C-alpha positions as a printed Julia matrix, in Angstrom:
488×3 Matrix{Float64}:
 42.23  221.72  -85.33
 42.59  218.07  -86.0
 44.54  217.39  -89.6
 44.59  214.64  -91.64
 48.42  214.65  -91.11
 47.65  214.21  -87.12
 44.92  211.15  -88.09
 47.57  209.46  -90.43
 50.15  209.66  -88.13
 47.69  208.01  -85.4
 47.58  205.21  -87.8
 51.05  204.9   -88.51
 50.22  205.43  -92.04
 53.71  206.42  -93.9
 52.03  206.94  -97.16
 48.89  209.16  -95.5
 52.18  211.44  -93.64
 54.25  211.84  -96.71
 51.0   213.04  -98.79
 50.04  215.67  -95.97
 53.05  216.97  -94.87
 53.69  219.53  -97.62
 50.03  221.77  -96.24
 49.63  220.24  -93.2
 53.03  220.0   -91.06
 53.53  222.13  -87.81
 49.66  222.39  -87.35
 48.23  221.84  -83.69
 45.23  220.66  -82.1
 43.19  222.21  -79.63
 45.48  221.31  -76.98
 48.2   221.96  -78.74
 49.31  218.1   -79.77
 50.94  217.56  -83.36
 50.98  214.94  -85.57
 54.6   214.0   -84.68
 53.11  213.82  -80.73
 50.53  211.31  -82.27
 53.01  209.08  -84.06
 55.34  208.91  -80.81
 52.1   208.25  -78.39
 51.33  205.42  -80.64
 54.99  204.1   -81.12
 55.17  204.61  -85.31
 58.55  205.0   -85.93
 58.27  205.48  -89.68
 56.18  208.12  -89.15
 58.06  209.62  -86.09
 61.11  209.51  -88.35
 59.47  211.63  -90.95
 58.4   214.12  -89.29
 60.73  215.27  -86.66
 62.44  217.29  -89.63
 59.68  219.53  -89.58
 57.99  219.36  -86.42
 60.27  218.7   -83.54
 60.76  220.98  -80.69
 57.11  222.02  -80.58
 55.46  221.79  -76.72
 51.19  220.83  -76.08
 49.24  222.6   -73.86
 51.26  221.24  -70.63
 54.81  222.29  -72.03
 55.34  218.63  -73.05
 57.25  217.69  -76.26
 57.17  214.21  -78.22
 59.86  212.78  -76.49
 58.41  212.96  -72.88
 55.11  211.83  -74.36
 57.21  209.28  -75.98
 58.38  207.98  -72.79
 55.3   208.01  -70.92
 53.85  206.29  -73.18
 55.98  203.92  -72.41
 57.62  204.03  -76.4
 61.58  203.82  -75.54
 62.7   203.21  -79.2
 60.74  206.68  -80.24
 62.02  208.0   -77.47
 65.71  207.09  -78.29
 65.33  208.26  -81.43
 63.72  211.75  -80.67
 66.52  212.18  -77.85
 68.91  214.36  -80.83
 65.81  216.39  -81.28
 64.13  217.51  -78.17
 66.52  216.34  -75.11
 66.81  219.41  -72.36
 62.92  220.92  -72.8
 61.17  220.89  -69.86
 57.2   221.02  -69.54
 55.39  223.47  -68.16
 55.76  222.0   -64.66
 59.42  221.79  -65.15
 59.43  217.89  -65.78
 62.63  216.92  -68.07
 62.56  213.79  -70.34
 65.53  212.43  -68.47
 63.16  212.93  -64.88
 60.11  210.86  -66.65
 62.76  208.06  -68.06
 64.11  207.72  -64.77
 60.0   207.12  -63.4
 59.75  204.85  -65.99
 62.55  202.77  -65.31
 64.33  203.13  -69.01
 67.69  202.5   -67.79
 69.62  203.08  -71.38
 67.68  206.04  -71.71
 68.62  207.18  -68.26
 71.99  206.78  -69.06
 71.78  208.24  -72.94
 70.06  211.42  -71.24
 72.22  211.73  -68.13
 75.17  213.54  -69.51
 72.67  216.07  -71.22
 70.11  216.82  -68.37
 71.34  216.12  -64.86
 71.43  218.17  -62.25
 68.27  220.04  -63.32
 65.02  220.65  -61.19
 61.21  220.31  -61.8
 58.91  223.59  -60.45
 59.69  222.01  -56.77
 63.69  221.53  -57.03
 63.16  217.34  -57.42
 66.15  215.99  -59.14
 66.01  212.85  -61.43
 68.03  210.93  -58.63
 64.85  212.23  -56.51
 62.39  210.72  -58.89
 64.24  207.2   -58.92
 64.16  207.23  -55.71
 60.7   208.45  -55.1
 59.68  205.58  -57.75
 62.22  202.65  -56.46
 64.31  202.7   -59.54
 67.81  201.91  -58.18
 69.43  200.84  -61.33
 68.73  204.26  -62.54
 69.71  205.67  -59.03
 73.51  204.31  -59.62
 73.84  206.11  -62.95
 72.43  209.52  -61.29
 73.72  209.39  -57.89
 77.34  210.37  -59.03
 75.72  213.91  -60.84
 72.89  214.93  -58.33
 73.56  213.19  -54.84
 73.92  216.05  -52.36
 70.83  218.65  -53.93
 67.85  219.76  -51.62
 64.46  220.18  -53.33
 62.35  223.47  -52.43
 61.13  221.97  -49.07
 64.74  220.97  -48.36
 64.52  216.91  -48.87
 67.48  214.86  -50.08
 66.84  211.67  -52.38
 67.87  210.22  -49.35
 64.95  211.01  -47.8
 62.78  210.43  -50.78
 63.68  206.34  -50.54
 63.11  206.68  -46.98
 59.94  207.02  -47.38
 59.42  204.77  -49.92
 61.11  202.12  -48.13
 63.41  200.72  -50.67
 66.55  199.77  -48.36
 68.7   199.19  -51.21
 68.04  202.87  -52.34
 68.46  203.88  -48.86
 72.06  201.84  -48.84
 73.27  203.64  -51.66
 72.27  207.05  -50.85
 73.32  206.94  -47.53
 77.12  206.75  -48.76
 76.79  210.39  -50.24
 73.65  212.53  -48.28
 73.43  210.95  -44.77
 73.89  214.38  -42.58
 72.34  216.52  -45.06
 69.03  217.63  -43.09
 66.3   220.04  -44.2
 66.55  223.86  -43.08
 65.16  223.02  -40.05
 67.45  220.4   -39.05
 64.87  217.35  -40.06
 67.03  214.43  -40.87
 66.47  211.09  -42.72
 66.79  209.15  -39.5
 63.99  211.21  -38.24
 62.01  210.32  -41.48
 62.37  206.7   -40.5
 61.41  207.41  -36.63
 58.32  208.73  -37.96
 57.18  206.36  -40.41
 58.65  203.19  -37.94
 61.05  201.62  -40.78
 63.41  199.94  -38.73
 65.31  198.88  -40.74
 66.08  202.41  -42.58
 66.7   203.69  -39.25
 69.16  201.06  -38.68
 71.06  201.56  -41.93
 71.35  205.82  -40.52
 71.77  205.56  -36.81
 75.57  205.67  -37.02
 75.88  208.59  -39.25
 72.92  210.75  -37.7
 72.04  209.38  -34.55
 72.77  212.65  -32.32
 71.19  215.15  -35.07
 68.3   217.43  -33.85
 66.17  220.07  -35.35
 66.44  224.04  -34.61
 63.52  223.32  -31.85
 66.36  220.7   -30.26
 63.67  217.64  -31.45
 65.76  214.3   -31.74
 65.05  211.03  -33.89
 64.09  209.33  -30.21
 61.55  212.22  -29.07
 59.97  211.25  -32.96
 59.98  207.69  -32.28
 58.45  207.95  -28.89
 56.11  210.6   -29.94
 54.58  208.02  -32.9
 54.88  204.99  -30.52
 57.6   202.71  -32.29
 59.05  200.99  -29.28
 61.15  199.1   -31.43
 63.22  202.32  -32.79
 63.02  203.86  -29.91
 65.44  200.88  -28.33
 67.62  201.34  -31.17
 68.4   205.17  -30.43
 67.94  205.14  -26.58
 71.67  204.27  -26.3
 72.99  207.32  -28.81
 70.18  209.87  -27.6
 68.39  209.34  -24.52
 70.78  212.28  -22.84
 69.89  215.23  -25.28
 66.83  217.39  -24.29
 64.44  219.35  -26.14
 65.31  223.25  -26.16
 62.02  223.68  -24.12
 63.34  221.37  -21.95
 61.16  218.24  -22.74
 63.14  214.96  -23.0
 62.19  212.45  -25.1
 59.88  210.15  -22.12
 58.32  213.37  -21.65
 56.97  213.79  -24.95
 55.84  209.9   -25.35
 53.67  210.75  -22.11
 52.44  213.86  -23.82
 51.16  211.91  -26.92
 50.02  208.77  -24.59
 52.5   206.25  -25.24
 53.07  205.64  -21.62
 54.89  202.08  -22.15
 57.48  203.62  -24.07
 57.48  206.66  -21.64
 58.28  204.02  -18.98
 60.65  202.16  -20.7
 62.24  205.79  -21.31
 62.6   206.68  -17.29
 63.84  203.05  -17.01
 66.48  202.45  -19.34
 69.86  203.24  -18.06
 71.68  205.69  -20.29
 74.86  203.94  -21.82
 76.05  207.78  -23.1
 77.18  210.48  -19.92
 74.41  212.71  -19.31
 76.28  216.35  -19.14
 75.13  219.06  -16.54
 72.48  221.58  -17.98
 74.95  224.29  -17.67
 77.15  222.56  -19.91
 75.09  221.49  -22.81
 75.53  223.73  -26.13
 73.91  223.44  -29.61
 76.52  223.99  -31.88
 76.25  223.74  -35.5
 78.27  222.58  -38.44
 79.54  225.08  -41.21
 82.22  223.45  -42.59
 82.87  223.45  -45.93
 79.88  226.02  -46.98
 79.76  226.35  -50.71
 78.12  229.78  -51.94
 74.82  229.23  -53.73
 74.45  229.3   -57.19
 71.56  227.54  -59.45
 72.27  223.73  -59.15
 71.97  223.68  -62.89
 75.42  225.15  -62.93
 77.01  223.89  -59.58
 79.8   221.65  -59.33
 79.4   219.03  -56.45
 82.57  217.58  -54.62
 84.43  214.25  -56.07
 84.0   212.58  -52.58
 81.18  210.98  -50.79
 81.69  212.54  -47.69
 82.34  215.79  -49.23
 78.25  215.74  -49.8
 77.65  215.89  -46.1
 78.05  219.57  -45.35
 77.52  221.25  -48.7
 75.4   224.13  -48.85
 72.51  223.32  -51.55
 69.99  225.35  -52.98
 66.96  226.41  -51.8
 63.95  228.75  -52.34
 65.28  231.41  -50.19
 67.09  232.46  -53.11
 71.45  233.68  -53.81
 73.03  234.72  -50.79
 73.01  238.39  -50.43
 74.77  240.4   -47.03
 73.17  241.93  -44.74
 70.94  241.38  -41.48
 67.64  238.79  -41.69
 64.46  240.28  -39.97
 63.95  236.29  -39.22
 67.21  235.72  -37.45
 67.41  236.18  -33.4
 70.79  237.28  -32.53
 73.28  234.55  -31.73
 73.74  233.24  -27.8
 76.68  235.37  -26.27
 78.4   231.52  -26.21
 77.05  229.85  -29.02
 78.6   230.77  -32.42
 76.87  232.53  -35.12
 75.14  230.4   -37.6
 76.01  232.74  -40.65
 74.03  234.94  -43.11
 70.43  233.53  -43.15
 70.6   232.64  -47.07
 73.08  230.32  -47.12
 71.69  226.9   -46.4
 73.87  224.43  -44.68
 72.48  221.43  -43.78
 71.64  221.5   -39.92
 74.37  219.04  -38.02
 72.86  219.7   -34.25
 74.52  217.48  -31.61
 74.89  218.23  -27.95
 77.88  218.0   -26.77
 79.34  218.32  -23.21
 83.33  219.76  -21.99
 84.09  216.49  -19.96
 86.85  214.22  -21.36
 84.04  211.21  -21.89
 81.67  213.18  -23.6
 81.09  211.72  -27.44
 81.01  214.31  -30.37
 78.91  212.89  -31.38
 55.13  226.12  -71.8
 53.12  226.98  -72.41
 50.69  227.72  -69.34
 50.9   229.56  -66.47
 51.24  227.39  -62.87
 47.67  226.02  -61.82
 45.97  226.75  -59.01
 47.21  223.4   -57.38
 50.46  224.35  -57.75
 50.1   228.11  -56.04
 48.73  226.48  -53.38
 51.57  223.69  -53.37
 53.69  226.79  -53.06
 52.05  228.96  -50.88
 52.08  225.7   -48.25
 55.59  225.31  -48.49
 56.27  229.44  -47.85
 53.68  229.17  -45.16
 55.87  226.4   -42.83
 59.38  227.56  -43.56
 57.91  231.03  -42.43
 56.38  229.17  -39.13
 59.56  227.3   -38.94
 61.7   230.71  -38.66
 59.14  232.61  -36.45
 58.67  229.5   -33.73
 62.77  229.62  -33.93
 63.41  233.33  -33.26
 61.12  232.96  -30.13
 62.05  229.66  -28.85
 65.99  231.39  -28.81
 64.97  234.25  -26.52
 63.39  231.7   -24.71
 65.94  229.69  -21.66
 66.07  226.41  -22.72
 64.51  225.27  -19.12
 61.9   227.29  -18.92
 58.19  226.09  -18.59
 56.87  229.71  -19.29
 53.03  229.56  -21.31
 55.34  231.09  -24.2
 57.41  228.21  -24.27
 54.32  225.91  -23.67
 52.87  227.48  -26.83
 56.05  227.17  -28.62
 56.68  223.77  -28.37
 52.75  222.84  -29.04
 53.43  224.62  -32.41
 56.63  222.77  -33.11
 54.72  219.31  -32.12
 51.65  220.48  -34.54
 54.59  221.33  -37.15
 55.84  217.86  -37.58
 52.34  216.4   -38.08
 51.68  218.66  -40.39
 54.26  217.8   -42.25
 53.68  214.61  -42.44
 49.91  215.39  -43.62
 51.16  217.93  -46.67
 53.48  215.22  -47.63
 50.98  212.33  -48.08
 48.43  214.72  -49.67
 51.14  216.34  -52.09
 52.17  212.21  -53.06
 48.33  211.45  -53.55
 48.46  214.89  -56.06
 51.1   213.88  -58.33
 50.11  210.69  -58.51
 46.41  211.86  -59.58
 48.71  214.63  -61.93
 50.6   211.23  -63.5
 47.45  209.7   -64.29
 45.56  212.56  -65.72
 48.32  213.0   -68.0
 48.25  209.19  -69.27
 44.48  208.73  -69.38
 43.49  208.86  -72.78
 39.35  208.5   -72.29
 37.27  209.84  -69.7
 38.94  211.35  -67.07
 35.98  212.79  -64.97
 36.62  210.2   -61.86
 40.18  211.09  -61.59
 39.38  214.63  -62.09
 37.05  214.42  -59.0
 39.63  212.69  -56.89
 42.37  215.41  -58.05
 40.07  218.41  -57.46
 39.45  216.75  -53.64
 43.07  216.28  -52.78
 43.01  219.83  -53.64
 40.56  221.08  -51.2
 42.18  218.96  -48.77
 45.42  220.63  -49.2
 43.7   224.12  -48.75
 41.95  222.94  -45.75
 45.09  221.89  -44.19
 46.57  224.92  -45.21
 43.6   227.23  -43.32
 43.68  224.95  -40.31
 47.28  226.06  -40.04
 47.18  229.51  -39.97
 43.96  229.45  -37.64
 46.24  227.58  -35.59
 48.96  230.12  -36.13
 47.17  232.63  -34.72
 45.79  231.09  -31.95
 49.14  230.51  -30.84
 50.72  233.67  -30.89
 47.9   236.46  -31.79
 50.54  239.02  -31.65
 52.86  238.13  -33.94
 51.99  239.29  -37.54
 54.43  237.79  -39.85
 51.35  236.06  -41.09
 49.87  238.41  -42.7
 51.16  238.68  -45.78
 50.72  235.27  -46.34
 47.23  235.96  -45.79
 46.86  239.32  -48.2
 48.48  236.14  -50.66
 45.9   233.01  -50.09
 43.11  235.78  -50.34
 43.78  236.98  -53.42
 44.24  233.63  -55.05
């Protein structure tokens, strides 16, 4: 219930807060708010100061203490001040107060907080050094990037490729230096990130350290390009990728006709290669695992002293410790190809083609809501597509035209747009989330809007597996996943 001590400390009244404290201190509101929360929401220090004594350390409804309301309220002397008191609790979405100081751009705070809470994860493995770059903050970005550069969220993305999308080249600069190679499990890279959203000038700033990179399906940064029609990127990678080939065979003028972007497809069959183009027979996927470190909880992992050391460091993922013993996801390894190791450990995924000649070039309080199960649940449900479409396009010759390889690489091309899709909806949702959590009147409208991007993110997520099974009817590694969206 609401207190008088919770009213007074509203007001900032110091004499109101030292007359109710004695009966009144430690009480909570119906959603779980306290009278210190309501001095630090309304920036009263005198009040904060007198009663974090007796009340810090207490969490509302959402898992969230004084000190992050403090700080998105946009109150950085509260906040510095409640920093002995309540620094390293998370809310009940795993936020930390040294993830929303980085969002809000409080660079001394950043820097106070740093050497208390970095390396730690929200609910979907984002870093701090994520969130700055996520929300342009490249001040805060230098003081992070030394703790946290080199660490994959759950869906495998680098704060590398967070400023990639945002666009922020300085961000991109910087981050480049320690995560450029680092790809997703399924060999995505930043480059590719820029061929799809056609930022040429991030794709400039990462052709020379991933130009050559491709995913498990053998897609390349020039097949994305030419498949989203920026001609302009496309000239920038044609001389450091035009010779590597899909693994279903399609190069990348093949797949610009496919999605009708016959000028590029042209310019494609046109352009003179300035890189050898290796016979078939000698063309090998091969696949970096230097330097693998085991997995462990980044919380507690130690990252190398060395930029480059970042570039082939195992990080961790959803999938969980590394434990022995066969995968029931995992083809066997081609008789010539070497084994990519024990399916936990996650390495990022350097793919280059490479050829034998001599002039070839190596190259809370509350349980998860349903938004977040189904955040979740979308993420399980395209690493699990990701594996399946890779077990069968590896039985699969890379030059065949079979309908099974036809399906195969329809699924991979759907894949990738997908992707894009659940990543613009899940940016729209935690933007809505932010400004739920800062409204202070009626929040019906963005309610409405949050509840939408909701439904469209369960939409997308039944189009998917309708799609799924379409594809490949007799494949039921699905089905659990469908026992688990049911029952939601």
């Amino acid at each position: 219930m609401y207190t008088n001590l919770m009213e007074a400390a509203r007001r900032g009244d110091v004499t109101g807060v030292r007359m109710h404290v004695p009966g009144q201190a430690g009480a909570a509101d119906n959603l779980g708010a306290t009278a210190l929360m309501y001095a630090a929401q309304n920036g009263h220090l005198d009040a904060v100061a007198l009663l974090a004594d007796v009340e810090a350390g207490r969490q509302d409804w959402r898992g969230k203490t004084a000190l992050i309301i403090a700080i998105q309220s946009g109150k950085e002397p509260i906040a510095r001040y409640l920093v002995r008191y309540e620094a390293g609790i998370k809310d009940s979405d795993g936020l930390t107060a040294l993830m929303a100081a980085t969002s809000a751009g409080f660079i001394d705070l950043v820097q106070e907080l740093s050497g208390i809470e970095a390396r730690q994860a929200d609910d979907t493995g984002k870093t701090a050094l994520m969130y700055a770059a996520e929300t342009d903050q490249l001040e805060a970005a230098k003081i992070l990037v030394t703790h946290e550069a080199g660490i994959r969220d759950r869906s495998g993305q680098t704060a590398l490729m967070y400023a990639t999308v945002s666009g922020n080249l300085a961000l991109v600069e910087l981050l480049r230096q320690y995560e450029a190679g680092i790809c997703k499990d399924n060999g995505w890279s930043c480059l590719m990130t820029a061929a799809k959203l056609g930022n040429y000038e991030a794709a400039e700033l990462l052709v020379e350290s991933e130009a050559g990179l491709q995913k498990l399906n053998g897609m390349t940064a020039l097949m994305v390009a030419s498949q989203f029609d920026h001609e302009d990127i496309v000239r920038l990678l044609v001389p450091h990728e035009s010779h590597l080939v899909r693994k279903d065979g399609q190069t990348a003028a093949a797949i610009a006709t496919q999605f009708g972007n016959h000028e590029i497809a042209s310019f494609l069959n046109n352009a003179p290669s300035i890189l050898p183009h290796p016979p078939p027979q000698q063309r090998r996927l091969t696949k970096s695992i230097a330097n693998v470190r085991s997995e462990s909880p980044i919380v507690y992992g130690q990252l190398p002293v060395s930029a480059s050391s970042y570039q082939r460091s195992a990080t961790y993922t959803s999938r969980g410790p590394f434990e022995p013993g066969p995968s029931p996801f995992r083809a066997p390894p081609h008789p010539h190809e070497p084994s990519e190791g024990p399916a936990a450990i996650s390495t990022p995924n350097l793919h280059r083609v490479r050829s034998t000649t001599p002039s070839d070039r190596s190259v809370s309080h509350q349980p998860a809501t349903d938004s977040k199960l189904l955040d979740s649940y979308i993420m399980d449900e395209t690493s699990q597509l990701d594996t399946i479409t890779l077990n069968a396009t590896m039985n699969e010759p890379t030059t065949s035209y079979s309908p099974s390889a036809a399906k195969i690489a329809e699924m991979m091309t759907e894949m990738d747009i997908k992707d894009g899709e659940i990543a613009a909806l899940r940016q729209q949702v935690a933007l809505l989330q932010a400004q739920l959590a800062l409204s202070s009147g009626n929040v019906t409208d963005l309610k409405t809007d949050y509840v939408l991007q909701a439904q469209q993110l369960r939409s997308l997520a039944d189009y998917m597996l309708q799609f799924a099974a379409t594809m490949a009817p007799q494949v039921n590694h699905m089905d659990p996943l469908l026992i688990k969206k049911d029952s939601q």
